[in-house]
Amino acid sequence: MSASIDAAFVAASFEETFGSKPDGVWSAPGRVNLIGEHTDYNEGFVLPFAIDRAAAVAIRLREDNTARLVSSYGDQEIVSVDLTSLSHQSMSGWTAYPLGVVWVMGQMGITVGGFDLYLHSTVPSGAGLSSSAAIECAVATAFNELESAGLSLNELVLVGQRAENEVVGAPTGILDQSASLLSTDGNAVFLDCRTQESKLVPLDLDAAELLILVVDTKVTHAHATGGYAARRASCELGAQVLGVQALRDVTAADLPEASGLLDEETYRRVRHIVTENQRVLDTVEVLDDAGPAAIGALLTASHASMRDDFEISCPELDLAVDTALAQGAVGARMTGGGFGGSAIALIQSADEAAVSEAIVEAFAAAGFTAPDIFAVSPAPGARRIG
Ligand code: GLA
């Protein structure tokens, strides 16, 4: 599958399906989080960037209240929905993402009438690269324009998050939608998740002869169930016991005292968040002072913290990270919510083939499913492309 989105292909697919041209084509990227994991819902800091894999939607408004939706993956069957009886409790499958956005906009007083929608995406789903946020952000960007809603990028972030929380049922933060909407070419986004203030941080990998490899372990995860929600609950418990609004308000200096107040497991969850927030701040500073070649130790320390304190890694992610490091990677870590998904490795560009081969071999030797490995670079955020 080609990584970059071809607007003409999406428009042509729309026309083939629905028999007329779309009003436009909008796309929004998936993301890699360079550092700052599970800090978003703790009102802390994150540093993601958009990747050159994206979801694109071709849309044409209709005169009635019917939505017809098709995606290029799956069975390509048209799903037809009466928007007058749209309920956030009855959505399922991939259409929950676009229809969830429409429902949230409706709750905000932005009425979206009938439409035909064709979705195509090059973001692998379940790989920890925010395939769902990419769909939400493409759809939110499209209807913001088509309905002249005038929402700011930060407001669109919250639309996507609400769709994820209230419709899909995953208690996620604002990392993914912020990366998809706020990114620009060549930069990472340094985001304060308490204030939604953000700053672009140049990430010039080419100049440093570096690249970032994504290793999709093919271990899939779902954040609507299981470990993700349990980690969030632990963090909320920690904040409550420590008497703070959110773990953002706890610093490394507070940790010795916190260890006496919290049970052992909750303490380790809290320690991950506290040290991870500091690592994000340090990474931004080091990038500014010395460039990407100097951030490796921070990335690798982040992985160790997620593996040992937050316990969201898995054997496949650990093997990808360890093998990349053994091959001379500058740094490596799992990225995204965890329990599967992808790892990233910051490597010398010249080592791409050697590192990739070593990881493929290590996975085969361990009896793991073959991973998908590809390079990514910071790409533009959501926009109209056709
Ligand atoms: C998922 C969630 C994000 C964030 C990350 C972990 O991607 O959607 O909100 O919590 O996990 O950093």
Short mmCIF file of C-alpha atoms and ligand atoms in Angstrom, two decimals:
data_model
loop_
_atom_site.label_atom_id
_atom_site.label_comp_id
_atom_site.label_asym_id
_atom_site.label_seq_id
_atom_site.Cartn_x
_atom_site.Cartn_y
_atom_site.Cartn_z
CA MET A 1 0.00 0.00 0.00
CA SER A 2 1.40 3.38 -0.97
CA ALA A 3 2.00 5.57 2.06
CA SER A 4 1.05 8.94 0.67
CA ILE A 5 -2.57 9.74 -0.05
CA ASP A 6 -3.58 10.39 -3.65
CA ALA A 7 -6.46 12.89 -3.57
CA ALA A 8 -7.41 12.11 -7.17
CA PHE A 9 -7.73 8.41 -6.34
CA VAL A 10 -10.00 9.13 -3.38
CA ALA A 11 -12.15 11.52 -5.45
CA ALA A 12 -12.36 8.98 -8.30
CA SER A 13 -13.33 6.21 -5.86
CA PHE A 14 -16.05 8.46 -4.49
CA GLU A 15 -17.39 9.14 -7.97
CA GLU A 16 -17.33 5.46 -8.88
CA THR A 17 -19.30 4.60 -5.73
CA PHE A 18 -21.81 7.44 -5.61
CA GLY A 19 -22.04 8.51 -9.26
CA SER A 20 -21.01 12.16 -8.86
CA LYS A 21 -18.00 14.23 -7.87
CA PRO A 22 -17.35 15.03 -4.19
CA ASP A 23 -17.46 18.59 -2.83
CA GLY A 24 -13.87 18.10 -1.67
CA VAL A 25 -11.25 15.75 -0.23
CA TRP A 26 -9.72 16.25 3.23
CA SER A 27 -6.91 14.32 4.86
CA ALA A 28 -5.46 13.97 8.34
CA PRO A 29 -2.32 12.06 9.31
CA GLY A 30 -1.52 9.36 11.82
CA ARG A 31 1.21 10.11 14.33
CA VAL A 32 4.26 8.88 16.10
CA ASN A 33 4.78 10.11 19.62
CA LEU A 34 8.46 10.95 19.99
CA ILE A 35 8.14 11.04 23.77
CA GLY A 36 5.55 11.68 26.49
CA GLU A 37 3.40 8.59 26.93
CA HIS A 38 0.20 8.51 29.02
CA THR A 39 1.05 12.02 30.17
CA ASP A 40 -1.77 13.64 28.16
CA TYR A 41 -4.67 12.65 30.44
CA ASN A 42 -2.49 13.60 33.42
CA GLU A 43 -2.48 17.18 32.07
CA GLY A 44 1.22 16.88 31.26
CA PHE A 45 3.48 17.23 28.22
CA VAL A 46 3.77 15.35 24.92
CA LEU A 47 5.96 15.66 21.82
CA PRO A 48 4.39 13.88 18.83
CA PHE A 49 4.72 14.43 15.10
CA ALA A 50 2.45 13.60 12.17
CA ILE A 51 3.64 10.88 9.81
CA ASP A 52 3.23 10.67 6.05
CA ARG A 53 0.43 8.13 6.37
CA ALA A 54 -3.03 9.55 6.52
CA ALA A 55 -6.78 9.05 6.34
CA ALA A 56 -8.62 10.90 3.58
CA VAL A 57 -12.33 11.48 3.14
CA ALA A 58 -14.13 12.59 0.00
CA ILE A 59 -17.50 14.09 0.93
CA ARG A 60 -20.52 15.50 -0.86
CA LEU A 61 -23.38 17.10 1.03
CA ARG A 62 -26.87 15.80 0.28
CA GLU A 63 -30.24 17.54 0.36
CA ASP A 64 -31.76 15.04 2.81
CA ASN A 65 -30.77 13.68 6.23
CA THR A 66 -29.18 10.44 5.06
CA ALA A 67 -25.50 9.63 5.49
CA ARG A 68 -23.99 7.01 3.21
CA LEU A 69 -20.49 5.85 4.07
CA VAL A 70 -18.01 3.56 2.35
CA SER A 71 -14.37 2.77 3.08
CA SER A 72 -11.71 1.34 0.81
CA TYR A 73 -10.95 -1.33 3.35
CA GLY A 74 -13.28 -4.09 4.42
CA ASP A 75 -16.14 -5.21 2.23
CA GLN A 76 -16.75 -1.83 0.55
CA GLU A 77 -20.42 -2.08 1.41
CA ILE A 78 -22.37 1.18 1.66
CA VAL A 79 -23.54 1.86 5.21
CA SER A 80 -26.68 4.02 5.16
CA VAL A 81 -27.76 5.94 8.27
CA ASP A 82 -30.69 8.24 9.06
CA LEU A 83 -29.06 11.22 10.79
CA THR A 84 -32.27 12.33 12.48
CA SER A 85 -32.08 9.28 14.74
CA LEU A 86 -28.29 9.25 15.24
CA SER A 87 -27.43 7.93 18.70
CA HIS A 88 -23.93 7.80 20.11
CA GLN A 89 -24.78 4.55 21.86
CA SER A 90 -25.60 2.57 18.76
CA MET A 91 -22.55 3.17 16.58
CA SER A 92 -20.15 0.37 15.81
CA GLY A 93 -17.36 -0.57 13.43
CA TRP A 94 -15.35 2.00 11.47
CA THR A 95 -18.38 4.24 10.87
CA ALA A 96 -18.36 5.10 14.61
CA TYR A 97 -15.40 7.43 13.91
CA PRO A 98 -16.96 9.63 11.20
CA LEU A 99 -20.47 9.40 12.65
CA GLY A 100 -19.09 10.03 16.15
CA VAL A 101 -17.65 13.32 14.93
CA VAL A 102 -20.97 14.25 13.31
CA TRP A 103 -22.78 13.41 16.56
CA VAL A 104 -20.36 15.50 18.69
CA MET A 105 -20.72 18.45 16.32
CA GLY A 106 -24.49 18.09 16.63
CA GLN A 107 -24.17 18.22 20.42
CA MET A 108 -22.26 21.49 19.96
CA GLY A 109 -25.09 22.95 17.89
CA ILE A 110 -23.39 22.38 14.52
CA THR A 111 -25.96 20.50 12.49
CA VAL A 112 -24.50 18.38 9.75
CA GLY A 113 -27.09 17.47 7.12
CA GLY A 114 -27.02 14.41 4.90
CA PHE A 115 -23.80 13.47 3.10
CA ASP A 116 -22.02 10.79 1.10
CA LEU A 117 -18.53 9.90 2.34
CA TYR A 118 -15.74 7.76 0.95
CA LEU A 119 -12.84 6.92 3.31
CA HIS A 120 -9.39 5.76 2.34
CA SER A 121 -6.53 5.40 4.82
CA THR A 122 -2.88 4.44 4.70
CA VAL A 123 -2.51 4.44 8.51
CA PRO A 124 -2.42 0.80 9.63
CA SER A 125 -5.14 0.18 12.21
CA GLY A 126 -4.28 -1.23 15.62
CA ALA A 127 -0.61 -0.32 15.13
CA GLY A 128 -0.50 2.47 17.73
CA LEU A 129 -0.22 5.13 15.00
CA SER A 130 -3.60 6.77 15.63
CA SER A 131 -5.55 5.47 12.68
CA SER A 132 -8.80 6.35 14.46
CA ALA A 133 -7.77 9.93 15.28
CA ALA A 134 -6.73 10.36 11.63
CA ILE A 135 -10.29 9.53 10.52
CA GLU A 136 -11.85 11.75 13.19
CA CYS A 137 -9.62 14.69 12.33
CA ALA A 138 -10.15 14.38 8.56
CA VAL A 139 -13.92 14.29 9.06
CA ALA A 140 -13.93 17.13 11.62
CA THR A 141 -11.79 19.29 9.32
CA ALA A 142 -14.11 18.57 6.39
CA PHE A 143 -17.36 19.42 8.18
CA ASN A 144 -15.80 22.45 9.85
CA GLU A 145 -15.34 23.81 6.33
CA LEU A 146 -18.47 22.40 4.68
CA GLU A 147 -20.75 23.69 7.46
CA SER A 148 -18.74 26.94 7.95
CA ALA A 149 -18.53 26.06 11.66
CA GLY A 150 -15.45 28.20 12.32
CA LEU A 151 -13.96 25.90 14.97
CA SER A 152 -10.30 26.49 15.83
CA LEU A 153 -7.77 23.67 15.58
CA ASN A 154 -7.82 23.24 19.37
CA GLU A 155 -11.61 23.00 19.30
CA LEU A 156 -11.40 20.38 16.54
CA VAL A 157 -8.97 18.44 18.76
CA LEU A 158 -11.66 18.31 21.45
CA VAL A 159 -14.31 17.22 18.94
CA GLY A 160 -12.16 14.23 17.99
CA GLN A 161 -11.37 13.41 21.60
CA ARG A 162 -15.06 13.55 22.55
CA ALA A 163 -15.95 11.21 19.70
CA GLU A 164 -13.29 8.80 20.96
CA ASN A 165 -14.40 9.08 24.61
CA GLU A 166 -18.17 9.22 24.30
CA VAL A 167 -18.87 7.29 21.13
CA VAL A 168 -16.05 4.77 20.76
CA GLY A 169 -15.74 4.46 24.54
CA ALA A 170 -11.94 4.79 24.82
CA PRO A 171 -10.95 7.09 27.74
CA THR A 172 -8.08 8.68 25.79
CA GLY A 173 -6.48 12.13 26.05
CA ILE A 174 -5.72 14.77 23.41
CA LEU A 175 -2.35 13.51 22.15
CA ASP A 176 -3.47 11.86 18.94
CA GLN A 177 -5.90 14.49 17.67
CA SER A 178 -3.46 17.30 18.56
CA ALA A 179 -0.69 15.62 16.57
CA SER A 180 -2.98 15.07 13.60
CA LEU A 181 -4.33 18.63 13.55
CA LEU A 182 -1.43 20.81 14.77
CA SER A 183 1.57 19.23 13.03
CA THR A 184 3.45 20.95 10.25
CA ASP A 185 6.08 19.60 7.87
CA GLY A 186 9.46 19.01 9.52
CA ASN A 187 8.33 19.73 13.07
CA ALA A 188 7.23 17.93 16.19
CA VAL A 189 4.49 19.47 18.35
CA PHE A 190 5.35 20.26 21.95
CA LEU A 191 1.99 20.37 23.70
CA ASP A 192 0.97 21.29 27.21
CA CYS A 193 -2.11 19.10 27.67
CA ARG A 194 -3.42 21.22 30.56
CA THR A 195 -3.61 24.51 28.66
CA GLN A 196 -3.59 23.17 25.07
CA GLU A 197 -0.75 25.61 24.38
CA SER A 198 1.59 24.23 21.76
CA LYS A 199 4.88 25.05 20.11
CA LEU A 200 6.43 23.60 16.97
CA VAL A 201 9.84 22.05 17.57
CA PRO A 202 12.04 21.53 14.48
CA LEU A 203 13.02 17.89 14.02
CA ASP A 204 15.56 17.92 11.21
CA LEU A 205 16.52 14.28 10.96
CA ASP A 206 18.02 14.55 7.44
CA ALA A 207 20.55 17.18 8.47
CA ALA A 208 21.76 14.88 11.25
CA GLU A 209 21.78 11.87 8.86
CA LEU A 210 19.29 10.15 11.12
CA LEU A 211 15.94 8.54 10.55
CA ILE A 212 13.13 7.16 12.65
CA LEU A 213 12.06 3.62 11.98
CA VAL A 214 8.63 2.43 13.00
CA VAL A 215 8.41 -1.24 13.94
CA ASP A 216 4.76 -2.30 13.82
CA THR A 217 4.79 -5.44 15.96
CA LYS A 218 1.39 -6.52 14.61
CA VAL A 219 0.27 -7.08 18.18
CA THR A 220 -3.06 -5.27 18.17
CA HIS A 221 -4.60 -3.43 21.05
CA ALA A 222 -7.91 -1.71 21.82
CA HIS A 223 -7.99 1.19 24.22
CA ALA A 224 -11.74 0.93 24.82
CA THR A 225 -11.08 -2.11 26.96
CA GLY A 226 -8.51 -3.37 29.42
CA GLY A 227 -5.11 -2.00 30.36
CA TYR A 228 -5.40 1.56 29.08
CA ALA A 229 -8.38 2.38 31.28
CA ALA A 230 -6.73 0.60 34.23
CA ARG A 231 -3.60 2.79 33.88
CA ARG A 232 -5.73 5.89 33.73
CA ALA A 233 -7.58 4.82 36.87
CA SER A 234 -4.26 4.24 38.70
CA CYS A 235 -3.11 7.74 37.76
CA GLU A 236 -6.36 9.26 38.98
CA LEU A 237 -6.06 7.34 42.24
CA GLY A 238 -2.47 8.57 42.65
CA ALA A 239 -3.50 12.19 42.08
CA GLN A 240 -6.36 11.83 44.56
CA VAL A 241 -4.19 10.34 47.31
CA LEU A 242 -1.49 12.97 46.73
CA GLY A 243 -4.08 15.74 46.82
CA VAL A 244 -3.33 17.25 43.40
CA GLN A 245 -5.59 18.12 40.45
CA ALA A 246 -3.54 15.88 38.17
CA LEU A 247 -0.15 14.12 38.23
CA ARG A 248 1.18 17.04 36.21
CA ASP A 249 1.39 18.79 39.58
CA VAL A 250 3.81 16.21 41.06
CA THR A 251 7.55 16.69 40.54
CA ALA A 252 10.56 14.40 40.96
CA ALA A 253 11.28 16.10 44.29
CA ASP A 254 7.86 14.94 45.57
CA LEU A 255 8.50 11.26 44.78
CA PRO A 256 10.18 10.16 48.06
CA GLU A 257 7.20 11.43 50.03
CA ALA A 258 4.74 9.96 47.50
CA SER A 259 6.29 6.51 47.93
CA GLY A 260 5.21 6.53 51.57
CA LEU A 261 1.64 7.49 50.71
CA LEU A 262 0.90 5.18 47.79
CA ASP A 263 0.73 1.42 47.42
CA GLU A 264 3.72 -0.01 45.56
CA GLU A 265 2.01 -0.42 42.18
CA THR A 266 0.33 2.99 42.17
CA TYR A 267 3.66 4.53 43.16
CA ARG A 268 5.36 3.04 40.10
CA ARG A 269 2.55 4.28 37.82
CA VAL A 270 2.95 7.76 39.31
CA ARG A 271 6.74 7.62 38.99
CA HIS A 272 6.42 6.89 35.27
CA ILE A 273 4.22 9.92 34.70
CA VAL A 274 6.41 12.25 36.77
CA THR A 275 9.68 11.16 35.16
CA GLU A 276 8.11 11.04 31.67
CA ASN A 277 6.90 14.64 31.93
CA GLN A 278 10.43 15.68 32.84
CA ARG A 279 11.85 13.67 29.93
CA VAL A 280 9.56 15.53 27.51
CA LEU A 281 10.79 18.88 28.82
CA ASP A 282 14.39 17.66 28.63
CA THR A 283 13.92 16.36 25.08
CA VAL A 284 12.60 19.72 23.88
CA GLU A 285 15.59 21.44 25.47
CA VAL A 286 18.14 18.97 24.10
CA LEU A 287 16.63 19.15 20.60
CA ASP A 288 16.98 22.88 20.72
CA ASP A 289 20.55 22.84 22.06
CA ALA A 290 22.12 19.85 20.37
CA GLY A 291 19.68 18.37 17.83
CA PRO A 292 18.15 14.90 17.47
CA ALA A 293 21.42 12.95 17.78
CA ALA A 294 21.48 13.89 21.48
CA ILE A 295 18.00 12.68 22.54
CA GLY A 296 18.65 8.94 22.35
CA ALA A 297 19.18 8.31 26.07
CA LEU A 298 15.90 10.08 26.89
CA LEU A 299 13.96 7.90 24.43
CA THR A 300 15.48 4.72 25.79
CA ALA A 301 14.89 5.75 29.41
CA SER A 302 11.26 6.40 28.48
CA HIS A 303 10.95 2.84 27.21
CA ALA A 304 12.43 1.39 30.40
CA SER A 305 9.95 3.41 32.45
CA MET A 306 7.01 2.14 30.40
CA ARG A 307 8.28 -1.42 30.58
CA ASP A 308 9.09 -1.51 34.30
CA ASP A 309 7.01 1.17 36.04
CA PHE A 310 3.94 1.61 33.85
CA GLU A 311 3.98 -1.98 32.55
CA ILE A 312 2.47 -1.29 29.14
CA SER A 313 5.13 -2.89 26.96
CA CYS A 314 5.06 -6.46 25.66
CA PRO A 315 7.76 -8.96 24.60
CA GLU A 316 7.53 -7.95 20.93
CA LEU A 317 8.00 -4.23 21.71
CA ASP A 318 10.89 -4.99 24.07
CA LEU A 319 12.57 -7.17 21.44
CA ALA A 320 12.22 -4.46 18.79
CA VAL A 321 13.75 -1.88 21.13
CA ASP A 322 16.55 -4.14 22.41
CA THR A 323 17.50 -5.31 18.93
CA ALA A 324 17.59 -1.77 17.55
CA LEU A 325 19.81 -0.67 20.43
CA ALA A 326 22.10 -3.68 19.99
CA GLN A 327 22.46 -2.61 16.35
CA GLY A 328 23.66 0.82 17.41
CA ALA A 329 20.38 2.79 17.44
CA VAL A 330 20.73 6.23 19.03
CA GLY A 331 17.61 5.51 21.10
CA ALA A 332 14.43 3.44 20.91
CA ARG A 333 11.08 3.16 22.65
CA MET A 334 7.56 1.90 22.24
CA THR A 335 5.17 4.63 21.08
CA GLY A 336 1.46 5.16 21.71
CA GLY A 337 -0.82 3.57 24.26
CA GLY A 338 1.06 0.29 24.56
CA PHE A 339 0.05 -3.37 25.00
CA GLY A 340 1.15 -3.88 21.40
CA GLY A 341 1.34 -1.48 18.49
CA SER A 342 4.61 0.05 17.39
CA ALA A 343 8.10 0.87 18.60
CA ILE A 344 10.27 3.63 17.16
CA ALA A 345 14.03 3.56 16.75
CA LEU A 346 16.15 6.64 16.08
CA ILE A 347 19.00 5.36 13.92
CA GLN A 348 21.76 6.50 11.58
CA SER A 349 20.22 6.64 8.10
CA ALA A 350 22.99 4.41 6.78
CA ASP A 351 21.97 1.64 9.21
CA GLU A 352 18.37 1.33 7.99
CA ALA A 353 18.77 -2.00 6.21
CA ALA A 354 20.95 -3.58 8.91
CA VAL A 355 18.65 -2.59 11.77
CA SER A 356 15.52 -3.67 9.88
CA GLU A 357 17.03 -7.04 9.00
CA ALA A 358 18.20 -7.65 12.55
CA ILE A 359 14.70 -6.97 13.90
CA VAL A 360 13.06 -9.22 11.31
CA GLU A 361 15.51 -11.99 12.19
CA ALA A 362 15.05 -11.54 15.93
CA PHE A 363 11.26 -11.74 15.56
CA ALA A 364 11.55 -14.91 13.47
CA ALA A 365 13.92 -16.49 16.00
CA ALA A 366 11.50 -15.69 18.83
CA GLY A 367 8.58 -17.17 16.90
CA PHE A 368 6.78 -13.80 16.68
CA THR A 369 4.68 -12.67 13.72
CA ALA A 370 6.83 -10.79 11.18
CA PRO A 371 6.80 -7.05 11.95
CA ASP A 372 6.18 -4.29 9.43
CA ILE A 373 9.12 -1.85 9.44
CA PHE A 374 9.21 1.54 7.72
CA ALA A 375 10.82 4.96 8.06
CA VAL A 376 8.77 8.03 8.97
CA SER A 377 9.46 11.74 8.96
CA PRO A 378 7.51 14.71 10.36
CA ALA A 379 4.67 15.47 7.95
CA PRO A 380 1.96 18.15 7.66
CA GLY A 381 -1.26 18.02 9.67
CA ALA A 382 -4.90 17.83 8.61
CA ARG A 383 -5.91 19.83 5.54
CA ARG A 384 -7.96 19.96 2.37
CA ILE A 385 -6.18 18.11 -0.42
CA GLY A 386 -8.69 18.11 -3.25
C1 GLA B 1 -3.27 6.53 23.07
C2 GLA B 1 -4.28 7.60 23.46
C3 GLA B 1 -3.60 8.92 23.77
C4 GLA B 1 -2.45 8.75 24.74
C5 GLA B 1 -1.55 7.59 24.32
C6 GLA B 1 -0.48 7.28 25.33
O1 GLA B 1 -2.67 6.87 21.85
O2 GLA B 1 -5.21 7.79 22.44
O3 GLA B 1 -4.54 9.85 24.26
O4 GLA B 1 -2.91 8.59 26.05
O5 GLA B 1 -2.28 6.41 24.07
O6 GLA B 1 0.43 8.31 25.42
#
